[in-house]
Amino acid sequence: FWNDPGTSYVLTSDPYAYFRAWLDQKINTSAGDRKKRFIKAKYFAEQSESFQLAADDTRLPTKATLSYYALLNLTKSFLSINGVELEKKEESHGISLSENDDELSVSGSLRNCTNIFYEFSKHLGKPISGKHTVNITQIVSDIPEIHEIAFTLGIIAKRKYLPVKIDFLTNEGKDKLFTEIRFKKENDARLPI
């Protein structure tokens, strides 16, 4: 998101509740097709939240599937807000397993079908053309939240990210927000910091 320096931020312990409230506000102040888009976006957001709540209460491998559908529905909510017509024709996630166990196939535009990943990429300013394969190991090594787990399990051979702990703090007047980033000193030798 593109906030300018000094812009106020909103902190919430429940992002879905915040998103629902934002969508409700948009629904109540919109009309016509715009209102319908926000209503559909809220439907997908509620599905996303339900999948996430279910994922929080289960274990792998089911947790991964439920988390995937939570993100897929959150993506559909984003697309609805941005005017993409969903559920009007056949839909494809746009990502599938390839013939190799360690690769995913990513599709470009599909004829007579809404490709969710393609539309999402396009709206993020990174359109896809044609079909691509993506190495799962490469994906894992590029996601900071699971990078350390992948290293520990031997999926990737070399660390790329420094494991850090981030704390959010305020001043005594509670009108300024600060972050404190900590890491173990032993990591100085592992990575350039």
mmCIF file of C-alpha atoms in Angstrom:
data_model
loop_
_atom_site.group_PDB
_atom_site.id
_atom_site.type_symbol
_atom_site.label_atom_id
_atom_site.label_comp_id
_atom_site.label_asym_id
_atom_site.label_seq_id
_atom_site.Cartn_x
_atom_site.Cartn_y
_atom_site.Cartn_z
ATOM 1 C CA PHE A 1 0.000 0.000 0.000
ATOM 2 C CA TRP A 2 1.223 3.428 -0.871
ATOM 3 C CA ASN A 3 1.083 5.548 2.283
ATOM 4 C CA ASP A 4 3.204 8.656 2.415
ATOM 5 C CA PRO A 5 5.658 9.231 5.278
ATOM 6 C CA GLY A 6 3.837 10.613 8.311
ATOM 7 C CA THR A 7 0.470 9.193 7.251
ATOM 8 C CA SER A 8 -1.645 7.728 10.048
ATOM 9 C CA TYR A 9 -1.839 3.941 10.155
ATOM 10 C CA VAL A 10 -4.504 1.679 11.607
ATOM 11 C CA LEU A 11 -3.444 -1.183 13.850
ATOM 12 C CA THR A 12 -5.941 -3.969 14.365
ATOM 13 C CA SER A 13 -5.781 -7.353 16.003
ATOM 14 C CA ASP A 14 -8.555 -8.537 13.664
ATOM 15 C CA PRO A 15 -7.850 -7.553 10.030
ATOM 16 C CA TYR A 16 -10.991 -9.325 8.797
ATOM 17 C CA ALA A 17 -13.208 -7.249 11.113
ATOM 18 C CA TYR A 18 -11.506 -4.081 9.884
ATOM 19 C CA PHE A 19 -11.955 -5.164 6.259
ATOM 20 C CA ARG A 20 -15.639 -6.014 6.855
ATOM 21 C CA ALA A 21 -16.205 -2.599 8.427
ATOM 22 C CA TRP A 22 -14.485 -0.921 5.462
ATOM 23 C CA LEU A 23 -16.612 -2.920 3.011
ATOM 24 C CA ASP A 24 -19.804 -2.079 4.962
ATOM 25 C CA GLN A 25 -18.906 1.605 4.770
ATOM 26 C CA LYS A 26 -18.353 1.311 0.998
ATOM 27 C CA ILE A 27 -21.631 -0.607 0.554
ATOM 28 C CA ASN A 28 -23.558 2.048 2.502
ATOM 29 C CA THR A 29 -22.073 4.938 0.486
ATOM 30 C CA SER A 30 -22.249 3.350 -2.983
ATOM 31 C CA ALA A 31 -25.009 2.700 -5.497
ATOM 32 C CA GLY A 32 -25.624 0.637 -8.619
ATOM 33 C CA ASP A 33 -22.869 -1.582 -9.996
ATOM 34 C CA ARG A 34 -20.303 -0.176 -7.565
ATOM 35 C CA LYS A 35 -22.473 -1.237 -4.614
ATOM 36 C CA LYS A 36 -22.936 -4.719 -6.145
ATOM 37 C CA ARG A 37 -19.141 -5.069 -6.467
ATOM 38 C CA PHE A 38 -18.657 -4.257 -2.759
ATOM 39 C CA ILE A 39 -21.442 -6.654 -1.728
ATOM 40 C CA LYS A 40 -19.785 -9.458 -3.723
ATOM 41 C CA ALA A 41 -16.395 -8.488 -2.265
ATOM 42 C CA LYS A 42 -17.864 -8.808 1.233
ATOM 43 C CA TYR A 43 -19.212 -12.269 0.363
ATOM 44 C CA PHE A 44 -15.723 -13.404 -0.713
ATOM 45 C CA ALA A 45 -14.130 -11.758 2.349
ATOM 46 C CA GLU A 46 -16.507 -13.663 4.642
ATOM 47 C CA GLN A 47 -15.645 -16.921 2.863
ATOM 48 C CA SER A 48 -11.966 -16.103 3.251
ATOM 49 C CA GLU A 49 -12.377 -15.498 6.968
ATOM 50 C CA SER A 50 -14.280 -18.766 7.411
ATOM 51 C CA PHE A 51 -11.543 -20.730 5.646
ATOM 52 C CA GLN A 52 -8.894 -18.983 7.764
ATOM 53 C CA LEU A 53 -10.723 -19.728 11.021
ATOM 54 C CA ALA A 54 -10.985 -23.381 9.989
ATOM 55 C CA ALA A 55 -7.279 -23.421 9.057
ATOM 56 C CA ASP A 56 -6.335 -21.993 12.463
ATOM 57 C CA ASP A 57 -7.978 -24.971 14.158
ATOM 58 C CA THR A 58 -6.476 -27.799 12.109
ATOM 59 C CA ARG A 59 -3.142 -29.382 11.208
ATOM 60 C CA LEU A 60 -1.180 -29.978 8.021
ATOM 61 C CA PRO A 61 -1.892 -30.967 5.275
ATOM 62 C CA THR A 62 -5.503 -29.807 5.695
ATOM 63 C CA LYS A 63 -4.298 -26.482 7.131
ATOM 64 C CA ALA A 64 -2.440 -25.689 3.889
ATOM 65 C CA THR A 65 -5.520 -26.342 1.744
ATOM 66 C CA LEU A 66 -7.766 -24.206 3.956
ATOM 67 C CA SER A 67 -5.178 -21.399 4.021
ATOM 68 C CA TYR A 68 -4.952 -21.540 0.220
ATOM 69 C CA TYR A 69 -8.736 -21.130 -0.096
ATOM 70 C CA ALA A 70 -8.672 -18.294 2.429
ATOM 71 C CA LEU A 71 -6.142 -16.443 0.247
ATOM 72 C CA LEU A 72 -7.989 -17.344 -2.961
ATOM 73 C CA ASN A 73 -11.218 -15.813 -1.629
ATOM 74 C CA LEU A 74 -9.379 -12.746 -0.338
ATOM 75 C CA THR A 75 -7.972 -12.364 -3.864
ATOM 76 C CA LYS A 76 -11.485 -12.695 -5.307
ATOM 77 C CA SER A 77 -12.631 -9.961 -2.915
ATOM 78 C CA PHE A 78 -9.828 -7.715 -4.202
ATOM 79 C CA LEU A 79 -10.791 -8.478 -7.806
ATOM 80 C CA SER A 80 -14.467 -7.743 -7.124
ATOM 81 C CA ILE A 81 -13.569 -4.365 -5.647
ATOM 82 C CA ASN A 82 -11.554 -3.654 -8.796
ATOM 83 C CA GLY A 83 -14.456 -4.473 -11.115
ATOM 84 C CA VAL A 84 -13.589 -7.991 -12.288
ATOM 85 C CA GLU A 85 -16.803 -9.922 -12.977
ATOM 86 C CA LEU A 86 -16.632 -13.186 -11.056
ATOM 87 C CA GLU A 87 -19.002 -16.165 -11.075
ATOM 88 C CA LYS A 88 -20.376 -15.093 -14.484
ATOM 89 C CA LYS A 89 -18.441 -17.750 -16.416
ATOM 90 C CA GLU A 90 -16.103 -20.631 -15.687
ATOM 91 C CA GLU A 91 -13.207 -19.756 -13.379
ATOM 92 C CA SER A 92 -9.716 -21.164 -13.050
ATOM 93 C CA HIS A 93 -7.334 -20.542 -10.188
ATOM 94 C CA GLY A 94 -4.633 -20.144 -12.849
ATOM 95 C CA ILE A 95 -2.084 -22.160 -10.883
ATOM 96 C CA SER A 96 -1.731 -25.942 -11.019
ATOM 97 C CA LEU A 97 0.801 -28.620 -10.239
ATOM 98 C CA SER A 98 3.036 -29.436 -13.173
ATOM 99 C CA GLU A 99 4.433 -32.802 -14.217
ATOM 100 C CA ASN A 100 7.386 -32.278 -11.855
ATOM 101 C CA ASP A 101 6.639 -32.497 -8.142
ATOM 102 C CA ASP A 102 8.632 -29.356 -7.392
ATOM 103 C CA GLU A 103 7.017 -27.034 -9.956
ATOM 104 C CA LEU A 104 3.796 -25.126 -10.439
ATOM 105 C CA SER A 105 2.309 -24.153 -13.791
ATOM 106 C CA VAL A 106 1.019 -20.605 -14.086
ATOM 107 C CA SER A 107 -1.363 -19.806 -16.954
ATOM 108 C CA GLY A 108 -1.837 -16.555 -18.808
ATOM 109 C CA SER A 109 -5.181 -15.391 -20.172
ATOM 110 C CA LEU A 110 -7.645 -18.222 -20.835
ATOM 111 C CA ARG A 111 -10.385 -18.219 -23.484
ATOM 112 C CA ASN A 112 -13.969 -18.141 -22.099
ATOM 113 C CA CYS A 113 -12.654 -18.483 -18.545
ATOM 114 C CA THR A 114 -11.760 -16.065 -15.760
ATOM 115 C CA ASN A 115 -8.202 -16.817 -14.613
ATOM 116 C CA ILE A 116 -7.984 -15.605 -11.011
ATOM 117 C CA PHE A 117 -4.167 -15.514 -10.777
ATOM 118 C CA TYR A 118 -3.859 -13.806 -14.162
ATOM 119 C CA GLU A 119 -6.393 -11.113 -13.204
ATOM 120 C CA PHE A 120 -4.734 -10.598 -9.810
ATOM 121 C CA SER A 121 -1.285 -10.245 -11.394
ATOM 122 C CA LYS A 122 -2.652 -7.835 -13.982
ATOM 123 C CA HIS A 123 -4.251 -5.633 -11.298
ATOM 124 C CA LEU A 124 -0.972 -5.624 -9.350
ATOM 125 C CA GLY A 125 0.767 -4.265 -12.471
ATOM 126 C CA LYS A 126 2.594 -7.512 -13.338
ATOM 127 C CA PRO A 127 0.585 -9.093 -16.172
ATOM 128 C CA ILE A 128 1.381 -12.654 -17.244
ATOM 129 C CA SER A 129 1.551 -13.779 -20.844
ATOM 130 C CA GLY A 130 1.669 -17.401 -21.898
ATOM 131 C CA LYS A 131 2.324 -20.343 -19.617
ATOM 132 C CA HIS A 132 5.154 -20.411 -17.070
ATOM 133 C CA THR A 133 6.552 -22.918 -14.630
ATOM 134 C CA VAL A 134 7.642 -21.792 -11.205
ATOM 135 C CA ASN A 135 9.998 -23.780 -8.989
ATOM 136 C CA ILE A 136 8.458 -24.355 -5.551
ATOM 137 C CA THR A 137 11.903 -24.293 -3.899
ATOM 138 C CA GLN A 138 12.448 -20.811 -5.341
ATOM 139 C CA ILE A 139 9.075 -19.679 -3.993
ATOM 140 C CA VAL A 140 9.867 -21.075 -0.546
ATOM 141 C CA SER A 141 13.245 -19.363 -0.472
ATOM 142 C CA ASP A 142 11.626 -16.003 -1.295
ATOM 143 C CA ILE A 143 8.939 -15.999 1.430
ATOM 144 C CA PRO A 144 10.530 -14.635 4.608
ATOM 145 C CA GLU A 145 7.898 -16.161 6.908
ATOM 146 C CA ILE A 146 8.778 -19.733 5.880
ATOM 147 C CA HIS A 147 12.364 -19.244 4.715
ATOM 148 C CA GLU A 148 13.922 -20.356 8.019
ATOM 149 C CA ILE A 149 11.741 -23.476 8.165
ATOM 150 C CA ALA A 150 12.800 -24.376 4.610
ATOM 151 C CA PHE A 151 16.466 -23.919 5.583
ATOM 152 C CA THR A 152 16.079 -26.002 8.745
ATOM 153 C CA LEU A 153 14.380 -28.820 6.794
ATOM 154 C CA GLY A 154 17.144 -28.749 4.159
ATOM 155 C CA ILE A 155 14.854 -27.642 1.325
ATOM 156 C CA ILE A 156 17.189 -24.721 0.645
ATOM 157 C CA ALA A 157 20.938 -24.904 1.196
ATOM 158 C CA LYS A 158 21.738 -21.308 2.166
ATOM 159 C CA ARG A 159 19.975 -18.700 4.253
ATOM 160 C CA LYS A 160 18.845 -15.623 2.410
ATOM 161 C CA TYR A 161 16.979 -13.827 5.187
ATOM 162 C CA LEU A 162 18.003 -13.038 8.718
ATOM 163 C CA PRO A 163 15.626 -14.398 11.373
ATOM 164 C CA VAL A 164 14.449 -11.331 13.292
ATOM 165 C CA LYS A 165 11.943 -10.468 15.992
ATOM 166 C CA ILE A 166 9.935 -7.293 15.465
ATOM 167 C CA ASP A 167 8.214 -5.585 18.400
ATOM 168 C CA PHE A 168 5.780 -2.691 18.068
ATOM 169 C CA LEU A 169 6.221 -0.068 20.778
ATOM 170 C CA THR A 170 4.786 3.324 21.697
ATOM 171 C CA ASN A 171 6.141 6.303 23.597
ATOM 172 C CA GLU A 172 4.778 7.211 27.044
ATOM 173 C CA GLY A 173 2.135 9.510 25.533
ATOM 174 C CA LYS A 174 1.018 6.670 23.263
ATOM 175 C CA ASP A 175 0.926 8.998 20.272
ATOM 176 C CA LYS A 176 3.988 7.652 18.399
ATOM 177 C CA LEU A 177 4.573 4.155 17.072
ATOM 178 C CA PHE A 178 8.024 2.579 16.876
ATOM 179 C CA THR A 179 9.387 -0.768 15.803
ATOM 180 C CA GLU A 180 12.284 -2.549 17.422
ATOM 181 C CA ILE A 181 14.031 -5.207 15.371
ATOM 182 C CA ARG A 182 16.178 -7.772 17.165
ATOM 183 C CA PHE A 183 18.348 -10.627 15.965
ATOM 184 C CA LYS A 184 20.858 -12.974 17.534
ATOM 185 C CA LYS A 185 24.429 -11.665 17.383
ATOM 186 C CA GLU A 186 25.607 -15.075 16.132
ATOM 187 C CA ASN A 187 23.829 -14.313 12.843
ATOM 188 C CA ASP A 188 26.453 -11.646 12.080
ATOM 189 C CA ALA A 189 28.712 -14.440 10.848
ATOM 190 C CA ARG A 190 25.958 -16.118 8.786
ATOM 191 C CA LEU A 191 24.730 -13.217 6.684
ATOM 192 C CA PRO A 192 25.887 -9.747 5.702
ATOM 193 C CA ILE A 193 23.826 -7.382 7.871
#
